[in-house]
Coordinates of N, CA and C in Angstrom, one line a residue:
Chain A
X129 N -0.5 13.7 7.0 CA -0.1 12.6 7.9 C 0.0 11.3 7.2
X130 N 1.1 10.6 7.4 CA 1.3 9.3 6.8 C 0.3 8.3 7.2
X131 N -0.1 7.4 6.4 CA -1.1 6.4 6.7 C -0.6 5.5 7.8
X132 N 0.7 5.2 7.8 CA 1.3 4.3 8.9 C 2.6 4.9 9.3
X133 N 2.8 5.2 10.5 CA 4.1 5.8 11.0 C 4.8 4.9 12.0
X134 N 6.1 4.8 11.8 CA 6.9 4.0 12.8 C 8.1 4.8 13.1
X135 N 8.7 4.6 14.3 CA 10.0 5.2 14.7 C 11.0 4.3 13.9
X136 N 11.9 4.9 13.1 CA 12.8 4.0 12.4 C 13.9 3.4 13.2
X137 N 14.1 3.9 14.4 CA 15.2 3.3 15.3 C 16.5 3.8 14.8
X138 N 17.6 3.0 15.0 CA 17.5 1.7 15.5 C 17.4 1.6 17.1
X139 N 16.7 0.6 17.5 CA 16.7 0.3 18.9 C 17.8 -0.7 19.2
X140 N 18.7 -0.3 20.0 CA 19.9 -1.1 20.4 C 19.6 -1.7 21.8
X141 N 19.5 -3.0 21.9 CA 19.2 -3.6 23.2 C 20.1 -4.8 23.5
X142 N 20.4 -5.1 24.7 CA 21.3 -6.3 25.0 C 20.4 -7.5 25.0
X143 N 21.0 -8.6 24.8 CA 20.3 -9.9 24.9 C 19.6 -10.0 26.2
X144 N 18.4 -10.5 26.1 CA 17.6 -10.7 27.3 C 16.7 -9.5 27.7
X145 N 16.9 -8.4 27.0 CA 16.1 -7.2 27.3 C 14.7 -7.4 26.8
X146 N 13.8 -6.5 27.3 CA 12.4 -6.4 26.7 C 12.4 -5.1 25.9
X147 N 11.8 -5.1 24.7 CA 11.7 -4.0 23.9 C 10.3 -3.9 23.3
X148 N 9.9 -2.6 23.1 CA 8.5 -2.4 22.6 C 8.6 -1.4 21.5
X149 N 7.8 -1.6 20.4 CA 7.7 -0.7 19.3 C 6.2 -0.3 19.2
X150 N 6.0 0.9 18.8 CA 4.6 1.4 18.6 C 4.5 1.8 17.1
X151 N 3.3 1.8 16.6 CA 3.0 2.2 15.2 C 1.7 2.9 15.3
X152 N 1.6 4.1 14.6 CA 0.3 4.8 14.6 C -0.2 4.7 13.1
X153 N -1.6 4.7 13.0 CA -2.2 4.6 11.7 C -3.3 5.7 11.7
X154 N -3.6 6.1 10.4 CA -4.4 7.3 10.3 C -5.9 7.0 9.9
X155 N -6.1 5.8 9.3 CA -7.4 5.4 8.8 C -8.2 4.7 9.9
X156 N -9.2 5.4 10.5 CA -10.0 4.9 11.6 C -10.8 3.7 11.2
X157 N -11.0 3.5 9.8 CA -11.8 2.4 9.4 C -11.0 1.1 9.2
X158 N -9.7 1.2 9.4 CA -8.9 0.0 9.3 C -9.3 -1.1 10.2
X159 N -9.3 -2.4 9.7 CA -9.8 -3.5 10.5 C -8.8 -4.6 10.8
X160 N -7.7 -4.6 9.9 CA -6.7 -5.7 10.0 C -5.4 -5.0 10.2
X161 N -4.6 -5.7 11.1 CA -3.3 -5.1 11.5 C -2.3 -6.3 11.6
X162 N -1.1 -6.0 11.2 CA -0.1 -7.1 11.2 C 1.3 -6.5 11.6
X163 N 2.1 -7.4 12.1 CA 3.6 -7.1 12.2 C 4.3 -8.1 11.3
X164 N 5.1 -7.6 10.5 CA 6.0 -8.4 9.6 C 7.4 -8.2 10.1
X165 N 8.3 -9.2 9.9 CA 9.7 -9.0 10.1 C 10.4 -9.1 8.8
X166 N 11.4 -8.2 8.7 CA 12.2 -8.2 7.4 C 13.7 -8.2 7.8
X167 N 14.4 -9.2 7.4 CA 15.8 -9.3 7.5 C 16.5 -8.5 6.3
X168 N 17.7 -8.1 6.5 CA 18.4 -7.3 5.5 C 18.4 -8.0 4.2
X169 N 17.9 -7.3 3.2 CA 17.9 -7.7 1.8 C 17.0 -9.0 1.6
X170 N 16.1 -9.2 2.4 CA 15.2 -10.4 2.3 C 13.7 -9.9 2.2
X171 N 12.8 -10.8 1.9 CA 11.4 -10.5 1.9 C 10.8 -10.3 3.3
X172 N 9.8 -9.6 3.4 CA 9.1 -9.5 4.7 C 8.4 -10.8 5.0
X173 N 8.4 -11.2 6.3 CA 7.7 -12.4 6.7 C 6.7 -12.1 7.8
X174 N 5.5 -12.7 7.6 CA 4.5 -12.4 8.6 C 4.9 -12.9 10.0
X175 N 4.9 -12.0 11.0 CA 5.3 -12.3 12.3 C 4.0 -12.7 13.1
X176 N 3.0 -11.7 13.1 CA 1.8 -12.0 13.7 C 0.7 -11.0 13.3
X177 N -0.5 -11.5 13.3 CA -1.7 -10.6 13.2 C -2.0 -10.0 14.5
X178 N -2.6 -8.8 14.5 CA -3.0 -8.1 15.7 C -4.5 -8.1 15.9
X179 N -5.0 -8.7 16.9 CA -6.4 -8.8 17.1 C -6.8 -7.8 18.2
X180 N -8.1 -7.5 18.2 CA -8.6 -6.4 19.1 C -8.3 -6.8 20.5
X181 N -8.3 -8.0 20.8 CA -8.1 -8.4 22.2 C -6.6 -8.6 22.6
X182 N -5.8 -8.3 21.6 CA -4.4 -8.5 21.8 C -4.0 -10.0 21.6
X183 N -2.8 -10.3 21.3 CA -2.4 -11.7 21.1 C -1.0 -11.9 21.4
X184 N -0.7 -13.1 21.8 CA 0.7 -13.4 22.2 C 1.1 -14.7 21.5
X185 N 2.4 -14.6 21.1 CA 3.0 -15.8 20.5 C 4.4 -16.0 21.0
X186 N 4.5 -16.8 22.1 CA 5.8 -17.0 22.7 C 6.3 -15.7 23.3
X187 N 7.4 -15.2 22.9 CA 8.0 -14.0 23.5 C 7.4 -12.7 22.9
X188 N 6.6 -12.9 21.9 CA 6.0 -11.7 21.2 C 4.6 -11.4 21.6
X189 N 4.3 -10.2 21.9 CA 2.9 -9.8 22.2 C 2.5 -8.6 21.4
X190 N 1.4 -8.6 20.8 CA 0.9 -7.5 20.0 C -0.4 -7.0 20.6
X191 N -0.5 -5.7 20.6 CA -1.7 -5.0 21.1 C -2.2 -4.0 20.2
X192 N -3.5 -3.8 20.2 CA -4.2 -2.8 19.4 C -4.9 -1.8 20.3
X193 N -4.8 -0.5 20.0 CA -5.5 0.5 20.7 C -6.2 1.3 19.7
X194 N -7.5 1.0 19.5 CA -8.3 1.6 18.5 C -8.6 3.1 18.8
X195 N -8.8 3.4 20.0 CA -9.1 4.8 20.4 C -8.0 5.7 20.1
X196 N -6.7 5.3 20.3 CA -5.6 6.1 20.0 C -5.0 5.8 18.6
X197 N -5.5 4.8 18.0 CA -5.1 4.4 16.6 C -3.6 4.0 16.6
X198 N -3.2 3.1 17.5 CA -1.9 2.6 17.4 C -1.9 1.1 17.7
X199 N -0.8 0.4 17.2 CA -0.6 -0.9 17.5 C 0.8 -1.0 18.1
X200 N 1.1 -2.0 18.9 CA 2.4 -2.2 19.5 C 2.8 -3.6 19.4
X201 N 4.1 -3.8 19.5 CA 4.8 -5.1 19.5 C 5.8 -5.1 20.7
X202 N 5.6 -6.1 21.5 CA 6.5 -6.2 22.7 C 7.3 -7.5 22.5
X203 N 8.6 -7.4 22.6 CA 9.5 -8.6 22.5 C 10.2 -8.8 23.9
X204 N 9.9 -9.9 24.5 CA 10.6 -10.2 25.8 C 11.8 -11.1 25.5
X205 N 12.7 -11.0 26.5 CA 13.9 -11.9 26.4 C 14.5 -11.9 25.0
X206 N 14.9 -10.8 24.6 CA 15.4 -10.6 23.2 C 16.6 -11.5 22.9
X207 N 16.6 -12.1 21.7 CA 17.7 -12.9 21.2 C 18.4 -12.2 20.1
X208 N 19.7 -12.6 19.9 CA 20.5 -12.1 18.8 C 19.7 -12.2 17.5
X209 N 19.0 -13.3 17.3 CA 18.3 -13.6 16.1 C 17.1 -12.7 15.9
X210 N 16.7 -11.9 16.9 CA 15.6 -11.0 16.8 C 16.0 -9.8 16.0
X211 N 17.3 -9.6 15.8 CA 17.8 -8.4 15.1 C 17.2 -8.4 13.7
X212 N 16.4 -7.4 13.3 CA 15.8 -7.3 12.1 C 15.0 -6.0 12.0
X213 N 14.3 -5.7 10.9 CA 13.4 -4.6 10.8 C 12.0 -5.1 11.0
X214 N 11.2 -4.4 11.8 CA 9.8 -4.8 12.0 C 8.9 -3.8 11.4
X215 N 8.1 -4.4 10.5 CA 7.2 -3.6 9.7 C 5.7 -3.6 10.3
X216 N 5.2 -2.5 10.4 CA 3.8 -2.4 10.9 C 2.9 -2.3 9.6
X217 N 1.9 -3.1 9.5 CA 1.1 -3.2 8.3 C -0.4 -3.0 8.7
X218 N -1.1 -2.2 7.9 CA -2.5 -1.9 8.2 C -3.3 -2.0 6.9
X219 N -4.5 -2.5 7.0 CA -5.3 -2.5 5.8 C -6.1 -1.2 5.6
X220 N -6.2 -0.7 4.4 CA -6.8 0.6 4.2 C -7.9 0.5 3.2
X221 N -8.3 -0.7 2.8 CA -9.3 -0.9 1.8 C -9.4 -2.4 1.5
X222 N -10.3 -2.8 0.7 CA -10.4 -4.2 0.3 C -9.1 -4.7 -0.3
X223 N -8.6 -5.7 0.4 CA -7.4 -6.4 -0.1 C -6.2 -5.5 -0.2
X224 N -6.2 -4.3 0.3 CA -5.1 -3.4 0.2 C -4.5 -3.1 1.6
X225 N -3.2 -3.3 1.6 CA -2.4 -3.1 2.8 C -1.5 -1.9 2.6
X226 N -1.2 -1.2 3.7 CA -0.2 -0.1 3.7 C 0.9 -0.6 4.7
X227 N 2.2 -0.5 4.2 CA 3.3 -0.9 5.0 C 4.0 0.3 5.6
X228 N 4.4 0.2 6.9 CA 5.2 1.3 7.4 C 6.6 1.1 6.9
X229 N 7.5 2.1 7.2 CA 8.9 2.0 6.8 C 9.7 1.1 7.7
X230 N 9.2 0.7 8.8 CA 9.9 -0.2 9.6 C 10.7 0.4 10.8
X231 N 10.8 -0.4 11.8 CA 11.6 -0.1 13.0 C 12.8 -1.1 13.1
X232 N 14.0 -0.6 13.1 CA 15.1 -1.5 13.1 C 15.5 -1.8 14.6
X233 N 15.7 -3.1 14.8 CA 16.1 -3.6 16.1 C 17.5 -4.3 16.0
X234 N 18.4 -3.9 16.9 CA 19.7 -4.5 17.0 C 19.8 -5.1 18.4
X235 N 20.0 -6.4 18.5 CA 20.2 -7.0 19.8 C 21.7 -7.4 19.8
X236 N 22.3 -7.0 20.9 CA 23.8 -7.2 21.0 C 24.1 -8.2 22.2
X237 N 25.2 -8.9 22.1 CA 25.6 -9.9 23.1 C 25.8 -9.2 24.5
Chain B
X213 N 7.1 -28.5 -1.5 CA 6.9 -27.4 -0.6 C 6.0 -26.4 -1.2
X214 N 5.0 -25.8 -0.5 CA 4.2 -24.7 -1.0 C 5.0 -23.4 -0.8
X215 N 4.8 -22.5 -1.7 CA 5.4 -21.3 -1.6 C 5.3 -20.4 -2.8
X216 N 6.0 -19.3 -2.7 CA 6.1 -18.3 -3.8 C 7.5 -18.2 -4.3
X217 N 7.6 -18.3 -5.6 CA 9.0 -18.2 -6.2 C 9.0 -17.0 -7.1
X218 N 10.2 -16.3 -7.1 CA 10.4 -15.2 -8.0 C 11.8 -15.5 -8.7
X219 N 11.8 -15.1 -9.9 CA 13.1 -15.3 -10.6 C 13.2 -14.2 -11.6
X220 N 14.5 -13.7 -11.9 CA 15.7 -14.2 -11.2 C 15.8 -13.4 -9.9
X221 N 16.8 -13.7 -9.1 CA 17.1 -13.0 -7.8 C 17.7 -11.7 -8.1
X222 N 18.6 -11.6 -9.1 CA 19.2 -10.3 -9.5 C 19.0 -10.2 -11.0
X223 N 18.8 -9.0 -11.4 CA 18.6 -8.7 -12.8 C 19.2 -7.4 -13.2
X224 N 19.9 -7.3 -14.2 CA 20.6 -6.1 -14.7 C 20.1 -5.8 -16.1
X225 N 19.7 -4.6 -16.3 CA 19.3 -4.2 -17.7 C 19.8 -2.8 -18.0
X226 N 19.8 -2.5 -19.3 CA 20.2 -1.2 -19.8 C 18.9 -0.4 -19.9
X227 N 19.1 0.9 -19.7 CA 17.9 1.8 -19.9 C 17.3 1.6 -21.3
X228 N 16.0 1.7 -21.3 CA 15.3 1.6 -22.6 C 14.8 0.2 -22.9
X229 N 15.2 -0.8 -22.1 CA 14.8 -2.1 -22.3 C 13.6 -2.5 -21.4
X230 N 12.7 -3.2 -21.9 CA 11.6 -3.8 -21.1 C 12.2 -5.0 -20.4
X231 N 11.7 -5.3 -19.2 CA 12.1 -6.5 -18.5 C 10.9 -7.1 -17.8
X232 N 10.8 -8.5 -17.8 CA 9.7 -9.2 -17.2 C 10.2 -10.0 -16.0
X233 N 9.6 -9.7 -14.8 CA 9.9 -10.4 -13.6 C 8.8 -11.5 -13.4
X234 N 9.3 -12.7 -13.0 CA 8.4 -13.8 -12.8 C 8.0 -14.0 -11.4
X235 N 6.7 -14.4 -11.2 CA 6.2 -14.7 -9.9 C 5.3 -15.9 -10.0
X236 N 5.6 -17.0 -9.3 CA 4.7 -18.2 -9.4 C 4.4 -18.6 -7.9
X237 N 3.2 -19.1 -7.7 CA 2.8 -19.6 -6.4 C 2.1 -20.9 -6.5
X238 N 2.3 -21.8 -5.6 CA 1.6 -23.1 -5.6 C 0.8 -23.2 -4.3
X239 N 0.4 -22.1 -3.7 CA -0.4 -22.1 -2.5 C -1.9 -22.1 -2.7
X240 N -2.3 -22.1 -4.0 CA -3.7 -22.1 -4.4 C -4.3 -20.8 -3.9
X241 N -3.5 -19.7 -3.8 CA -4.1 -18.4 -3.5 C -4.7 -17.7 -4.6
X242 N -5.9 -17.1 -4.4 CA -6.6 -16.3 -5.4 C -5.9 -15.0 -5.8
X243 N -5.5 -14.3 -4.7 CA -5.0 -12.9 -4.9 C -3.5 -12.9 -5.0
X244 N -3.0 -12.0 -5.9 CA -1.5 -11.9 -6.0 C -1.2 -10.4 -6.1
X245 N 0.0 -10.0 -5.7 CA 0.3 -8.6 -5.6 C 1.8 -8.4 -6.1
X246 N 2.0 -7.2 -6.6 CA 3.4 -6.7 -6.8 C 3.7 -5.4 -6.0
X247 N 4.8 -5.4 -5.3 CA 5.3 -4.3 -4.6 C 6.7 -3.9 -5.1
X248 N 7.1 -2.7 -4.9 CA 8.5 -2.3 -5.0 C 8.9 -1.7 -3.6
X249 N 10.2 -1.9 -3.3 CA 10.7 -1.4 -2.1 C 12.0 -0.6 -2.4
X250 N 12.0 0.6 -2.0 CA 13.2 1.5 -2.2 C 13.8 1.7 -0.8
X251 N 15.1 2.0 -0.7 CA 15.8 2.2 0.6 C 15.1 3.3 1.4
X252 N 14.8 2.9 2.6 CA 14.2 3.9 3.5 C 12.7 4.2 3.3
X253 N 12.1 3.4 2.4 CA 10.7 3.6 2.1 C 9.9 2.3 2.4
X254 N 8.6 2.5 2.7 CA 7.8 1.3 2.8 C 7.5 0.6 1.5
X255 N 7.0 -0.6 1.5 CA 6.6 -1.2 0.3 C 5.4 -0.4 -0.4
X256 N 5.5 -0.3 -1.7 CA 4.5 0.4 -2.4 C 3.8 -0.5 -3.4
X257 N 2.5 -0.5 -3.5 CA 1.8 -1.4 -4.3 C 1.8 -1.0 -5.8
X258 N 2.2 -1.9 -6.7 CA 2.2 -1.6 -8.1 C 0.9 -2.1 -8.8
X259 N 0.6 -3.3 -8.6 CA -0.6 -3.9 -9.2 C -1.0 -5.1 -8.3
X260 N -2.3 -5.4 -8.4 CA -2.8 -6.6 -7.7 C -3.9 -7.3 -8.5
X261 N -4.1 -8.5 -8.3 CA -5.0 -9.3 -9.0 C -5.8 -10.2 -8.0
X262 N -7.1 -10.1 -8.1 CA -7.9 -11.0 -7.1 C -8.4 -12.3 -7.8
X263 N -8.3 -12.3 -9.1 CA -8.8 -13.5 -9.8 C -8.1 -13.5 -11.2
X264 N -8.1 -14.7 -11.8 CA -7.5 -14.9 -13.1 C -8.2 -13.9 -14.1
X265 N -7.4 -13.4 -15.0 CA -7.8 -12.5 -16.1 C -8.4 -11.2 -15.6
X266 N -8.0 -10.8 -14.3 CA -8.5 -9.5 -13.8 C -7.4 -9.0 -12.9
X267 N -7.1 -7.7 -13.0 CA -6.1 -7.0 -12.2 C -6.4 -5.5 -12.1
X268 N -5.9 -4.9 -11.0 CA -6.1 -3.5 -10.8 C -4.8 -2.8 -10.5
X269 N -4.8 -1.5 -10.9 CA -3.6 -0.7 -10.6 C -3.5 -0.4 -9.1
X270 N -2.3 -0.4 -8.6 CA -2.0 0.0 -7.3 C -1.7 1.5 -7.3
X271 N -0.8 1.9 -6.3 CA -0.5 3.3 -6.1 C 0.5 3.8 -7.1
X272 N 1.3 2.9 -7.7 CA 2.4 3.4 -8.5 C 2.5 2.5 -9.8
X273 N 1.4 2.4 -10.5 CA 1.3 1.5 -11.7 C 2.0 2.1 -12.9
X274 N 2.2 3.3 -13.0 CA 2.8 3.9 -14.2 C 4.1 3.3 -14.6
X275 N 4.2 2.9 -15.8 CA 5.5 2.3 -16.3 C 5.6 0.8 -16.1
X276 N 4.5 0.2 -15.6 CA 4.5 -1.2 -15.3 C 3.3 -1.8 -16.0
X277 N 3.4 -3.1 -16.3 CA 2.2 -3.9 -16.8 C 2.2 -5.3 -16.2
X278 N 1.1 -5.9 -16.2 CA 1.0 -7.3 -15.6 C 0.0 -8.1 -16.4
X279 N 0.0 -9.4 -16.2 CA -1.0 -10.3 -16.8 C -1.3 -11.3 -15.7
X280 N -2.5 -11.9 -15.8 CA -2.9 -13.0 -14.9 C -3.7 -14.0 -15.7
X281 N -2.9 -14.8 -16.5 CA -3.6 -15.8 -17.4 C -3.8 -17.1 -16.6
X282 N -3.0 -17.3 -15.6 CA -3.1 -18.5 -14.8 C -3.2 -18.1 -13.3
X283 N -3.8 -18.9 -12.5 CA -4.0 -18.6 -11.1 C -2.6 -18.6 -10.4
X284 N -1.7 -19.5 -10.9 CA -0.4 -19.6 -10.2 C 0.6 -18.5 -10.6
X285 N 0.4 -17.8 -11.6 CA 1.4 -16.9 -12.2 C 0.9 -15.5 -12.4
X286 N 1.8 -14.5 -12.0 CA 1.5 -13.1 -12.1 C 2.8 -12.3 -12.5
X287 N 3.2 -12.4 -13.7 CA 4.4 -11.7 -14.2 C 4.2 -10.2 -14.2
X288 N 5.3 -9.5 -13.9 CA 5.3 -8.1 -14.0 C 6.4 -7.6 -15.0
X289 N 5.9 -6.7 -15.9 CA 6.8 -6.2 -16.9 C 7.1 -4.7 -16.5
X290 N 8.4 -4.5 -16.4 CA 8.9 -3.1 -16.1 C 9.2 -2.5 -17.5
X291 N 8.5 -1.5 -17.9 CA 8.7 -1.0 -19.3 C 9.7 0.2 -19.2
X292 N 10.1 0.6 -20.4 CA 11.1 1.7 -20.5 C 10.5 3.0 -20.1
X293 N 9.2 3.0 -19.9 CA 8.5 4.3 -19.4 C 8.6 4.5 -17.9
X294 N 9.0 3.5 -17.2 CA 9.2 3.6 -15.8 C 10.5 4.4 -15.5
X295 N 10.3 5.6 -14.9 CA 11.4 6.5 -14.8 C 12.6 6.0 -13.8
X296 N 12.2 5.4 -12.8 CA 13.2 5.0 -11.8 C 13.0 3.5 -11.5
X297 N 13.4 2.6 -12.4 CA 13.0 1.2 -12.2 C 13.9 0.4 -11.3
X298 N 15.1 1.0 -10.9 CA 16.0 0.2 -10.0 C 15.4 0.1 -8.6
X299 N 15.1 -1.1 -8.2 CA 14.4 -1.3 -6.9 C 14.4 -2.8 -6.6
X300 N 13.9 -3.1 -5.4 CA 13.7 -4.5 -5.0 C 12.2 -4.7 -5.2
X301 N 11.9 -5.7 -6.0 CA 10.5 -6.0 -6.4 C 10.1 -7.3 -5.7
X302 N 8.9 -7.2 -5.0 CA 8.4 -8.3 -4.2 C 7.0 -8.7 -4.7
X303 N 6.8 -9.9 -4.8 CA 5.5 -10.5 -5.2 C 4.9 -11.1 -3.9
X304 N 3.6 -11.0 -3.8 CA 2.9 -11.6 -2.6 C 1.6 -12.3 -3.1
X305 N 1.1 -13.1 -2.2 CA -0.2 -13.7 -2.5 C -1.0 -13.9 -1.2
X306 N -2.3 -14.0 -1.3 CA -3.1 -14.2 -0.2 C -4.4 -15.0 -0.6
X307 N -5.0 -15.7 0.4 CA -6.3 -16.3 0.1 C -7.4 -15.3 -0.1
X308 N -8.4 -15.7 -0.8 CA -9.5 -14.8 -1.0 C -10.1 -14.3 0.4
X309 N -10.3 -13.0 0.6 CA -10.9 -12.5 1.8 C -9.9 -12.4 2.9
X310 N -8.7 -12.8 2.8 CA -7.7 -12.6 3.9 C -6.8 -11.5 3.5
X311 N -6.4 -10.7 4.6 CA -5.4 -9.7 4.4 C -4.0 -10.2 4.6
X312 N -3.8 -11.4 5.1 CA -2.5 -11.9 5.4 C -1.8 -12.2 4.0
X313 N -0.8 -11.5 3.8 CA 0.0 -11.7 2.5 C 1.3 -12.4 2.8
X314 N 1.7 -13.3 1.9 CA 2.9 -14.0 2.0 C 3.8 -13.7 0.8
X315 N 5.0 -13.4 1.0 CA 5.9 -12.9 0.0 C 6.9 -13.9 -0.6
X316 N 7.2 -13.7 -1.8 CA 8.3 -14.4 -2.5 C 9.6 -13.7 -2.1
X317 N 10.8 -14.3 -2.5 CA 12.1 -13.9 -2.0 C 12.5 -12.5 -2.7
X318 N 11.8 -12.1 -3.7 CA 12.1 -10.8 -4.4 C 13.1 -10.9 -5.5
X319 N 13.0 -9.9 -6.3 CA 14.0 -9.7 -7.4 C 14.6 -8.3 -7.3
X320 N 15.9 -8.2 -7.3 CA 16.6 -6.9 -7.3 C 16.9 -6.6 -8.7
X321 N 16.3 -5.5 -9.2 CA 16.5 -5.0 -10.5 C 17.4 -3.8 -10.5
X322 N 18.4 -3.8 -11.3 CA 19.3 -2.7 -11.5 C 19.3 -2.3 -13.0
X323 N 18.9 -1.0 -13.2 CA 18.9 -0.5 -14.6 C 19.9 0.6 -14.7
X324 N 20.8 0.5 -15.7 CA 21.9 1.5 -15.8 C 21.8 2.1 -17.2

């Protein structure tokens, strides 16, 4: 089983739609979780950390489900500029992160 | 402006040549990392360094070498022993004790 698994997509949604991505992880000892955004041929950029209680940043909401070992990212009111690949990232040891292969989102007019 | 810089953005080399990729940060971060990204794959850790003059191998260190003589700098050398060196190379840094990593713009290396 891969350490971090994501649906590669693409998820094709119209502007204004709500879309959600899930990501599963295999290491039950993981304590830190993140979502990064990566535009085509660019570096990943930290979108948000995922806390046990869940967290929200504007149109973005991240949730953690430790029992089922998955994290989710919800994007409300999608914008064209949200089109990107979203990387699920999980720590698997001291200072060590594992990156998922990403879920591609395409928002159309 | 604080940030991480990588140079060059694109690099072309012939097989059999060693090449060194630059990574500099002025964020005062203690930890620095090198990853490579191949199409359709997640980022894979090559080397990381938590402190000056110390570094550890990541998951795919074979064919690579690094040094950490200054806090701000963590250059990566891709040696001729690396079998498939063509990739997108990303440098990142983080503060001590934090898992939040911040990336430089990357270097695309093509070896023919």
